[in-house]
Structure formats: C-alpha cells, structure tokens
C-alpha cells in the first residue's frame, strides 16, 4: 500500500485510533502525529509506533487536543501542518461512548449534549480544519505510474459506527451523534471533491477495545448476546478496522469518496437477529 505521506490521527491514544497510528507507522509514512485529549496515552502510542516504523526517518509526535473545542482543534491542526509540512491523511477517531444506557424517556440532557459536542461538533471542527489545510496544499500524484487517476490533496477518514444506520436500545444520544457524523462525511466529501480531497468513513459495530472488553466482563450475558448478533460469530479486531481505514487513505480507494463502509461482520444485514 502506498502510504508514504504524512498523517494525523485524532483519538490515537486508544482503541481504533491507536491501531490506525500503528498501521501508518508499519506501512511507512514519513510523518505521523498522534493527537488525543489524553496526552500520556498518545505518547504511549508514539512509543509503539516507533518500535514498528518501516520508515527509519519517521517524524513522530504526540500532541494534546480537545476535539470539541474550536481553538484547540484549529491550533493543533495548524501546528501539525507546520511540523509535517503537509497533511496527506487524517483519521478522526476521537470520540466518546455511552456511559449509562437509558431508554429515551429517561435519557439525560447533559449526556446528550456531551455526546453531540464531542462526537458531532468535534467531527465537524476536525473535518473543517483539515479540509482547509488540504485545500491549500499542492496536489500530488494519486498513484505513481497511473497518471489517469489524477492527483490528490489528501484523504480524510472519519470513524463512524453501525449506529449511523441502526438504533440500539438505550443509546439515543450515540445513535443521533453517529447519524450526524454520517452527514458530515457526505457533505464534506461533496464540498471537497473539486479540490481532490476524499472523505470517507468506516462504520464498525462491536470492536475488541478495552471499553467493550470491560463491558462484556461487567454485563452478564452481553458476550453471548454479541456473539449471537454477529453473523461472523465474533467481534472485530481493531486491526481489521485499521485495515479498512488504510484502504481509504491509500490510492487503492482512489475513486471512493463519501463512502460509509459498514464493517460489522454482517450484524446489520438482517432484522431480528
Ligand atoms: P474506540 O473504540 O472508538 O477506539 P476509545 O475510547 O478506545 O474508542 O478511543 C477514543 C479515544 O478518543 C480515546 O483515546 C480518548 O481519550 C479520545 N477522546 C475522547 N474524547 C476526546 C476529545 N474531546 N478530544 C480528543 N480526544 C478525545
């Protein structure tokens, strides 16, 4: 896979974001910034990336960011663009999950607002700031040796969720936020297409992250319920999500924009499983 440019990963301190950062390092990017509200976690990811980096001259940094705050996002994106010279790939994986599931009649206003602020406003702010940087960059060949594919100014991948397509009991705030993130992907893809910036999203359901693992330990019956709900019979590995993200960053997906790849082992294929 030809990923020799420079990448920014938000939410790179944990789970899917961390797996994406490690994949970028393995695949040979020349620059990589791992951004997270948890700076220590971002630094730990950087150490892991260092140990697997294909490119011995990889420029690698960790940085603190709060994606829900405009000044933080604009400041960090500007700083990353200055440090790396340009941003070819941006993976937006920062986000929050539901703390306590509750049916709509009992849903909490503050929890709803927090979810929209981080998962929707955050996605908008990052997509906007990155789009502006990419728009100002010189285009590069999309695929060396394949001039008919044209040029690119960059690729943005938003980590969505199967919750962008279906509802889950007790998760109205998450379902709402992920449906909105889908809208951001589509509109940004349309607005950015003339500038040769692609925007896509990867929408997983159950993924083997520390949060899901803990929930499966804590909630009786959840592990069995998940296994029964997923036709493939297991939850996704973070590396499997990262593989799909790398596809959207690379020239292998040169004609994909505004795509929302449902990556759920078949979970949403049928009603009533
Ligand atoms: P996932 O399963 O989607 O990977 P995680 O909880 O493992 O979920 O990872 C989400 C990452 O996003 C965490 O590292 C977390 O610190 C980060 N994060 C959460 N809120 C913010 C925020 N406001 N700004 C930046 N990063 C955030």
mmCIF file of C-alpha atoms and ligand atoms in Angstrom:
data_model
loop_
_atom_site.group_PDB
_atom_site.id
_atom_site.type_symbol
_atom_site.label_atom_id
_atom_site.label_comp_id
_atom_site.label_asym_id
_atom_site.label_seq_id
_atom_site.Cartn_x
_atom_site.Cartn_y
_atom_site.Cartn_z
ATOM 1 C CA UNK A 1 0.000 0.000 0.000
ATOM 2 C CA UNK A 2 1.463 3.370 -0.997
ATOM 3 C CA UNK A 3 1.280 5.410 2.198
ATOM 4 C CA UNK A 4 4.409 7.478 2.101
ATOM 5 C CA UNK A 5 2.907 10.869 3.059
ATOM 6 C CA UNK A 6 2.194 12.429 6.453
ATOM 7 C CA UNK A 7 -0.678 11.539 8.781
ATOM 8 C CA UNK A 8 -2.633 12.949 11.711
ATOM 9 C CA UNK A 9 -4.691 10.621 13.916
ATOM 10 C CA UNK A 10 -7.090 12.091 16.468
ATOM 11 C CA UNK A 11 -8.081 9.803 19.327
ATOM 12 C CA UNK A 12 -4.822 7.970 18.665
ATOM 13 C CA UNK A 13 -4.277 7.176 22.334
ATOM 14 C CA UNK A 14 -6.617 4.202 22.419
ATOM 15 C CA UNK A 15 -8.578 1.575 20.528
ATOM 16 C CA UNK A 16 -9.183 2.157 16.827
ATOM 17 C CA UNK A 17 -7.151 5.379 16.651
ATOM 18 C CA UNK A 18 -4.169 3.698 18.216
ATOM 19 C CA UNK A 19 -4.385 0.768 15.776
ATOM 20 C CA UNK A 20 -4.531 3.248 12.867
ATOM 21 C CA UNK A 21 -1.440 5.100 14.093
ATOM 22 C CA UNK A 22 0.478 1.821 14.416
ATOM 23 C CA UNK A 23 -0.647 0.786 10.897
ATOM 24 C CA UNK A 24 0.566 4.091 9.441
ATOM 25 C CA UNK A 25 3.974 3.539 11.064
ATOM 26 C CA UNK A 26 4.151 -0.057 9.807
ATOM 27 C CA UNK A 27 3.219 0.988 6.267
ATOM 28 C CA UNK A 28 5.976 3.578 6.048
ATOM 29 C CA UNK A 29 4.506 7.081 6.376
ATOM 30 C CA UNK A 30 7.138 9.807 6.592
ATOM 31 C CA UNK A 31 5.375 11.815 9.320
ATOM 32 C CA UNK A 32 2.812 10.955 11.987
ATOM 33 C CA UNK A 33 1.190 12.988 14.749
ATOM 34 C CA UNK A 34 -0.896 11.196 17.364
ATOM 35 C CA UNK A 35 -3.380 13.578 18.992
ATOM 36 C CA UNK A 36 -5.583 12.796 21.978
ATOM 37 C CA UNK A 37 -7.163 14.516 24.963
ATOM 38 C CA UNK A 38 -5.138 12.003 26.989
ATOM 39 C CA UNK A 39 -1.585 13.102 26.156
ATOM 40 C CA UNK A 40 0.055 10.244 28.100
ATOM 41 C CA UNK A 41 -1.948 7.724 26.067
ATOM 42 C CA UNK A 42 -0.891 9.477 22.830
ATOM 43 C CA UNK A 43 2.748 9.292 23.971
ATOM 44 C CA UNK A 44 2.391 5.559 24.656
ATOM 45 C CA UNK A 45 1.090 5.078 21.104
ATOM 46 C CA UNK A 46 4.073 7.017 19.767
ATOM 47 C CA UNK A 47 6.438 4.640 21.576
ATOM 48 C CA UNK A 48 4.660 1.668 19.987
ATOM 49 C CA UNK A 49 4.776 3.333 16.543
ATOM 50 C CA UNK A 50 8.495 3.954 16.945
ATOM 51 C CA UNK A 51 9.105 0.256 17.534
ATOM 52 C CA UNK A 52 7.331 -0.847 14.331
ATOM 53 C CA UNK A 53 8.133 2.041 11.962
ATOM 54 C CA UNK A 54 9.086 0.970 8.435
ATOM 55 C CA UNK A 55 10.491 4.405 7.644
ATOM 56 C CA UNK A 56 13.607 4.884 9.759
ATOM 57 C CA UNK A 57 13.333 8.663 9.340
ATOM 58 C CA UNK A 58 9.700 8.777 10.504
ATOM 59 C CA UNK A 59 8.878 12.107 12.111
ATOM 60 C CA UNK A 60 6.688 11.147 15.069
ATOM 61 C CA UNK A 61 4.992 13.272 17.698
ATOM 62 C CA UNK A 62 2.260 13.172 20.331
ATOM 63 C CA UNK A 63 0.077 16.193 20.984
ATOM 64 C CA UNK A 64 -2.829 17.061 23.282
ATOM 65 C CA UNK A 65 -6.133 18.067 21.681
ATOM 66 C CA UNK A 66 -9.746 18.511 22.740
ATOM 67 C CA UNK A 67 -11.675 17.971 19.531
ATOM 68 C CA UNK A 68 -14.797 19.611 20.985
ATOM 69 C CA UNK A 69 -13.056 22.993 21.297
ATOM 70 C CA UNK A 70 -12.562 25.156 18.212
ATOM 71 C CA UNK A 71 -9.375 26.875 19.408
ATOM 72 C CA UNK A 72 -7.773 23.581 20.372
ATOM 73 C CA UNK A 73 -8.573 21.955 17.008
ATOM 74 C CA UNK A 74 -7.510 24.928 14.897
ATOM 75 C CA UNK A 75 -4.302 25.393 16.910
ATOM 76 C CA UNK A 76 -3.309 21.724 16.768
ATOM 77 C CA UNK A 77 -4.080 21.313 13.062
ATOM 78 C CA UNK A 78 -2.054 24.441 12.232
ATOM 79 C CA UNK A 79 0.843 23.191 14.356
ATOM 80 C CA UNK A 80 0.753 19.719 12.768
ATOM 81 C CA UNK A 81 0.686 21.189 9.250
ATOM 82 C CA UNK A 82 3.715 23.334 10.146
ATOM 83 C CA UNK A 83 5.580 20.422 11.716
ATOM 84 C CA UNK A 84 4.921 17.901 8.935
ATOM 85 C CA UNK A 85 4.896 20.368 6.024
ATOM 86 C CA UNK A 86 1.552 18.967 4.812
ATOM 87 C CA UNK A 87 -1.140 16.527 5.978
ATOM 88 C CA UNK A 88 -1.909 13.795 3.441
ATOM 89 C CA UNK A 89 -4.107 11.576 5.625
ATOM 90 C CA UNK A 90 -6.277 12.450 8.595
ATOM 91 C CA UNK A 91 -8.033 9.793 10.630
ATOM 92 C CA UNK A 92 -10.585 11.186 13.040
ATOM 93 C CA UNK A 93 -11.078 8.534 15.724
ATOM 94 C CA UNK A 94 -11.540 10.717 18.816
ATOM 95 C CA UNK A 95 -14.909 10.191 20.413
ATOM 96 C CA UNK A 96 -16.837 9.113 23.457
ATOM 97 C CA UNK A 97 -19.203 6.219 24.101
ATOM 98 C CA UNK A 98 -22.338 5.903 26.196
ATOM 99 C CA UNK A 99 -21.638 5.850 29.946
ATOM 100 C CA UNK A 100 -25.031 4.576 31.044
ATOM 101 C CA UNK A 101 -27.628 3.239 28.624
ATOM 102 C CA UNK A 102 -31.135 4.552 29.261
ATOM 103 C CA UNK A 103 -34.367 4.471 27.279
ATOM 104 C CA UNK A 104 -35.467 7.741 25.693
ATOM 105 C CA UNK A 105 -37.980 8.625 28.447
ATOM 106 C CA UNK A 106 -35.152 8.676 30.990
ATOM 107 C CA UNK A 107 -32.333 9.980 28.766
ATOM 108 C CA UNK A 108 -30.147 12.654 30.340
ATOM 109 C CA UNK A 109 -29.839 16.127 28.728
ATOM 110 C CA UNK A 110 -26.236 16.681 29.816
ATOM 111 C CA UNK A 111 -25.212 13.289 28.452
ATOM 112 C CA UNK A 112 -26.968 14.097 25.157
ATOM 113 C CA UNK A 113 -25.191 17.481 24.913
ATOM 114 C CA UNK A 114 -21.793 15.955 25.773
ATOM 115 C CA UNK A 115 -22.232 13.340 23.068
ATOM 116 C CA UNK A 116 -23.124 15.934 20.420
ATOM 117 C CA UNK A 117 -20.309 18.252 21.482
ATOM 118 C CA UNK A 118 -17.536 15.641 21.260
ATOM 119 C CA UNK A 119 -18.833 13.276 18.555
ATOM 120 C CA UNK A 120 -20.574 15.744 16.240
ATOM 121 C CA UNK A 121 -19.081 19.214 16.817
ATOM 122 C CA UNK A 122 -15.683 17.528 17.230
ATOM 123 C CA UNK A 123 -16.026 15.735 13.889
ATOM 124 C CA UNK A 124 -17.122 18.962 12.204
ATOM 125 C CA UNK A 125 -14.253 21.016 13.675
ATOM 126 C CA UNK A 126 -11.573 18.475 12.732
ATOM 127 C CA UNK A 127 -13.001 17.941 9.231
ATOM 128 C CA UNK A 128 -13.216 21.695 8.633
ATOM 129 C CA UNK A 129 -9.693 22.482 9.847
ATOM 130 C CA UNK A 130 -8.144 19.586 7.914
ATOM 131 C CA UNK A 131 -10.108 20.441 4.766
ATOM 132 C CA UNK A 132 -8.743 23.996 4.897
ATOM 133 C CA UNK A 133 -5.163 22.754 5.249
ATOM 134 C CA UNK A 134 -5.542 20.177 2.477
ATOM 135 C CA UNK A 135 -7.181 22.725 0.176
ATOM 136 C CA UNK A 136 -4.112 24.941 0.486
ATOM 137 C CA UNK A 137 -1.637 22.137 -0.352
ATOM 138 C CA UNK A 138 -0.189 21.399 -3.753
ATOM 139 C CA UNK A 139 -1.736 18.252 -5.271
ATOM 140 C CA UNK A 140 0.438 15.174 -5.596
ATOM 141 C CA UNK A 141 0.114 12.195 -7.954
ATOM 142 C CA UNK A 142 -2.563 9.842 -6.647
ATOM 143 C CA UNK A 143 -0.763 6.739 -7.794
ATOM 144 C CA UNK A 144 2.691 6.991 -9.296
ATOM 145 C CA UNK A 145 2.664 5.128 -12.619
ATOM 146 C CA UNK A 146 -1.109 5.564 -13.007
ATOM 147 C CA UNK A 147 -1.498 9.182 -14.212
ATOM 148 C CA UNK A 148 -5.081 8.575 -15.361
ATOM 149 C CA UNK A 149 -6.110 8.503 -11.682
ATOM 150 C CA UNK A 150 -5.137 12.158 -11.422
ATOM 151 C CA UNK A 151 -3.897 13.914 -8.320
ATOM 152 C CA UNK A 152 -4.887 14.308 -4.678
ATOM 153 C CA UNK A 153 -4.607 16.887 -1.946
ATOM 154 C CA UNK A 154 -5.441 14.410 0.793
ATOM 155 C CA UNK A 155 -7.754 11.846 2.312
ATOM 156 C CA UNK A 156 -9.880 12.171 5.438
ATOM 157 C CA UNK A 157 -11.322 9.118 7.188
ATOM 158 C CA UNK A 158 -13.932 9.510 9.895
ATOM 159 C CA UNK A 159 -14.529 6.646 12.300
ATOM 160 C CA UNK A 160 -18.285 6.270 12.266
ATOM 161 C CA UNK A 161 -20.349 3.418 13.596
ATOM 162 C CA UNK A 162 -23.038 0.959 12.588
ATOM 163 C CA UNK A 163 -25.088 3.220 14.904
ATOM 164 C CA UNK A 164 -25.160 5.616 11.945
ATOM 165 C CA UNK A 165 -27.591 3.186 10.301
ATOM 166 C CA UNK A 166 -29.499 1.366 13.039
ATOM 167 C CA UNK A 167 -30.753 2.090 16.554
ATOM 168 C CA UNK A 168 -29.654 0.345 19.751
ATOM 169 C CA UNK A 169 -31.861 0.157 22.851
ATOM 170 C CA UNK A 170 -30.955 2.853 25.386
ATOM 171 C CA UNK A 171 -28.431 4.630 23.141
ATOM 172 C CA UNK A 172 -30.393 7.530 21.651
ATOM 173 C CA UNK A 173 -27.573 10.038 22.112
ATOM 174 C CA UNK A 174 -24.987 7.779 20.433
ATOM 175 C CA UNK A 175 -27.316 6.857 17.547
ATOM 176 C CA UNK A 176 -28.091 10.545 16.982
ATOM 177 C CA UNK A 177 -24.438 11.557 17.058
ATOM 178 C CA UNK A 178 -23.327 8.822 14.658
ATOM 179 C CA UNK A 179 -26.135 9.594 12.194
ATOM 180 C CA UNK A 180 -24.908 13.202 12.215
ATOM 181 C CA UNK A 181 -21.301 12.133 11.636
ATOM 182 C CA UNK A 182 -22.527 10.324 8.515
ATOM 183 C CA UNK A 183 -23.943 13.643 7.281
ATOM 184 C CA UNK A 184 -20.604 15.339 7.902
ATOM 185 C CA UNK A 185 -18.818 12.649 5.844
ATOM 186 C CA UNK A 186 -21.216 13.029 2.921
ATOM 187 C CA UNK A 187 -21.279 16.828 2.831
ATOM 188 C CA UNK A 188 -17.540 17.218 3.324
ATOM 189 C CA UNK A 189 -16.969 14.682 0.535
ATOM 190 C CA UNK A 190 -19.190 16.683 -1.810
ATOM 191 C CA UNK A 191 -17.680 20.061 -0.911
ATOM 192 C CA UNK A 192 -14.113 18.750 -1.089
ATOM 193 C CA UNK A 193 -14.387 16.678 -4.280
ATOM 194 C CA UNK A 194 -13.491 19.557 -6.647
ATOM 195 C CA UNK A 195 -10.338 20.101 -4.580
ATOM 196 C CA UNK A 196 -9.360 16.443 -4.931
ATOM 197 C CA UNK A 197 -9.753 15.741 -1.221
ATOM 198 C CA UNK A 198 -11.578 12.492 -0.464
ATOM 199 C CA UNK A 199 -13.685 11.985 2.674
ATOM 200 C CA UNK A 200 -14.904 8.524 3.718
ATOM 201 C CA UNK A 201 -15.956 6.790 6.883
ATOM 202 C CA UNK A 202 -15.566 3.338 8.369
ATOM 203 C CA UNK A 203 -18.539 2.216 10.445
ATOM 204 C CA UNK A 204 -17.832 -0.700 12.768
ATOM 205 C CA UNK A 205 -20.186 -2.255 15.300
ATOM 206 C CA UNK A 206 -18.633 -4.288 18.135
ATOM 207 C CA UNK A 207 -14.855 -3.882 18.220
ATOM 208 C CA UNK A 208 -12.391 -5.512 20.593
ATOM 209 C CA UNK A 209 -11.389 -2.385 22.541
ATOM 210 C CA UNK A 210 -10.724 -2.129 26.296
ATOM 211 C CA UNK A 211 -14.147 -0.485 26.747
ATOM 212 C CA UNK A 212 -16.069 -3.300 25.009
ATOM 213 C CA UNK A 213 -13.991 -5.980 26.714
ATOM 214 C CA UNK A 214 -14.775 -4.475 30.122
ATOM 215 C CA UNK A 215 -18.480 -4.210 29.276
ATOM 216 C CA UNK A 216 -18.501 -7.897 28.272
ATOM 217 C CA UNK A 217 -16.972 -8.764 31.647
ATOM 218 C CA UNK A 218 -19.288 -6.488 33.641
ATOM 219 C CA UNK A 219 -22.637 -7.014 31.934
ATOM 220 C CA UNK A 220 -23.996 -10.538 32.386
ATOM 221 C CA UNK A 221 -24.994 -12.125 29.092
ATOM 222 C CA UNK A 222 -23.528 -9.379 26.903
ATOM 223 C CA UNK A 223 -20.727 -11.522 25.419
ATOM 224 C CA UNK A 224 -23.223 -14.236 24.409
ATOM 225 C CA UNK A 225 -25.648 -11.641 23.067
ATOM 226 C CA UNK A 226 -22.940 -10.090 20.873
ATOM 227 C CA UNK A 227 -21.815 -13.474 19.559
ATOM 228 C CA UNK A 228 -25.403 -14.311 18.635
ATOM 229 C CA UNK A 229 -25.926 -10.931 16.955
ATOM 230 C CA UNK A 230 -22.838 -11.047 14.726
ATOM 231 C CA UNK A 231 -23.164 -13.485 11.789
ATOM 232 C CA UNK A 232 -19.380 -13.824 11.563
ATOM 233 C CA UNK A 233 -19.517 -15.014 15.186
ATOM 234 C CA UNK A 234 -17.010 -12.680 16.806
ATOM 235 C CA UNK A 235 -16.316 -9.012 17.372
ATOM 236 C CA UNK A 236 -13.905 -7.094 15.121
ATOM 237 C CA UNK A 237 -10.215 -6.726 15.866
ATOM 238 C CA UNK A 238 -9.004 -3.112 15.972
ATOM 239 C CA UNK A 239 -6.508 -4.105 13.272
ATOM 240 C CA UNK A 240 -9.374 -5.091 10.965
ATOM 241 C CA UNK A 241 -10.856 -1.604 11.364
ATOM 242 C CA UNK A 242 -7.422 -0.052 10.776
ATOM 243 C CA UNK A 243 -7.031 -2.095 7.564
ATOM 244 C CA UNK A 244 -10.245 -0.559 6.180
ATOM 245 C CA UNK A 245 -9.038 2.910 7.200
ATOM 246 C CA UNK A 246 -5.693 2.371 5.440
ATOM 247 C CA UNK A 247 -7.593 1.364 2.282
ATOM 248 C CA UNK A 248 -9.435 4.709 2.319
ATOM 249 C CA UNK A 249 -6.177 6.615 2.887
ATOM 250 C CA UNK A 250 -4.348 4.842 0.069
ATOM 251 C CA UNK A 251 -4.678 5.115 -3.695
ATOM 252 C CA UNK A 252 -6.418 1.716 -3.705
ATOM 253 C CA UNK A 253 -9.587 3.699 -2.970
ATOM 254 C CA UNK A 254 -8.818 6.498 -5.445
ATOM 255 C CA UNK A 255 -12.436 6.577 -6.733
ATOM 256 C CA UNK A 256 -14.101 6.369 -3.297
ATOM 257 C CA UNK A 257 -15.476 9.476 -1.694
ATOM 258 C CA UNK A 258 -18.486 9.912 0.570
ATOM 259 C CA UNK A 259 -18.440 6.149 1.187
ATOM 260 C CA UNK A 260 -19.545 4.786 4.519
ATOM 261 C CA UNK A 261 -18.149 1.306 4.871
ATOM 262 C CA UNK A 262 -20.233 -0.781 7.259
ATOM 263 C CA UNK A 263 -17.729 -3.097 8.931
ATOM 264 C CA UNK A 264 -19.851 -5.193 11.247
ATOM 265 C CA UNK A 265 -19.360 -8.875 10.409
ATOM 266 C CA UNK A 266 -22.840 -8.815 8.889
ATOM 267 C CA UNK A 267 -24.600 -7.597 12.054
ATOM 268 C CA UNK A 268 -26.911 -5.101 10.349
ATOM 269 C CA UNK A 269 -27.722 -7.331 7.365
ATOM 270 C CA UNK A 270 -30.878 -8.786 8.845
ATOM 271 C CA UNK A 271 -33.574 -7.568 11.192
ATOM 272 C CA UNK A 272 -34.364 -9.506 14.306
ATOM 273 C CA UNK A 273 -31.230 -11.496 14.962
HETATM 274 P P1 LIG B 1 -12.837 3.467 20.117
HETATM 275 O O1 LIG B 1 -13.460 2.168 20.477
HETATM 276 O O2 LIG B 1 -13.733 4.258 19.209
HETATM 277 O O3 LIG B 1 -11.460 3.355 19.631
HETATM 278 P P2 LIG B 1 -11.734 4.556 22.586
HETATM 279 O O4 LIG B 1 -12.469 5.056 23.776
HETATM 280 O O5 LIG B 1 -10.843 3.358 22.756
HETATM 281 O O6 LIG B 1 -12.855 4.313 21.476
HETATM 282 O O7 LIG B 1 -10.860 5.732 21.957
HETATM 283 C C1 LIG B 1 -11.322 7.026 21.812
HETATM 284 C C2 LIG B 1 -10.163 7.984 22.032
HETATM 285 O O8 LIG B 1 -10.684 9.309 21.891
HETATM 286 C C3 LIG B 1 -9.557 7.884 23.437
HETATM 287 O O9 LIG B 1 -8.142 7.782 23.357
HETATM 288 C C4 LIG B 1 -9.969 9.184 24.099
HETATM 289 O O10 LIG B 1 -9.017 9.690 25.024
HETATM 290 C C5 LIG B 1 -10.115 10.114 22.895
HETATM 291 N N1 LIG B 1 -11.001 11.256 23.164
HETATM 292 C C6 LIG B 1 -12.172 11.254 23.827
HETATM 293 N N2 LIG B 1 -12.673 12.499 23.897
HETATM 294 C C7 LIG B 1 -11.799 13.314 23.246
HETATM 295 C C8 LIG B 1 -11.757 14.712 22.976
HETATM 296 N N3 LIG B 1 -12.708 15.541 23.385
HETATM 297 N N4 LIG B 1 -10.702 15.185 22.276
HETATM 298 C C9 LIG B 1 -9.725 14.364 21.850
HETATM 299 N N5 LIG B 1 -9.696 13.041 22.093
HETATM 300 C C10 LIG B 1 -10.727 12.507 22.777
#
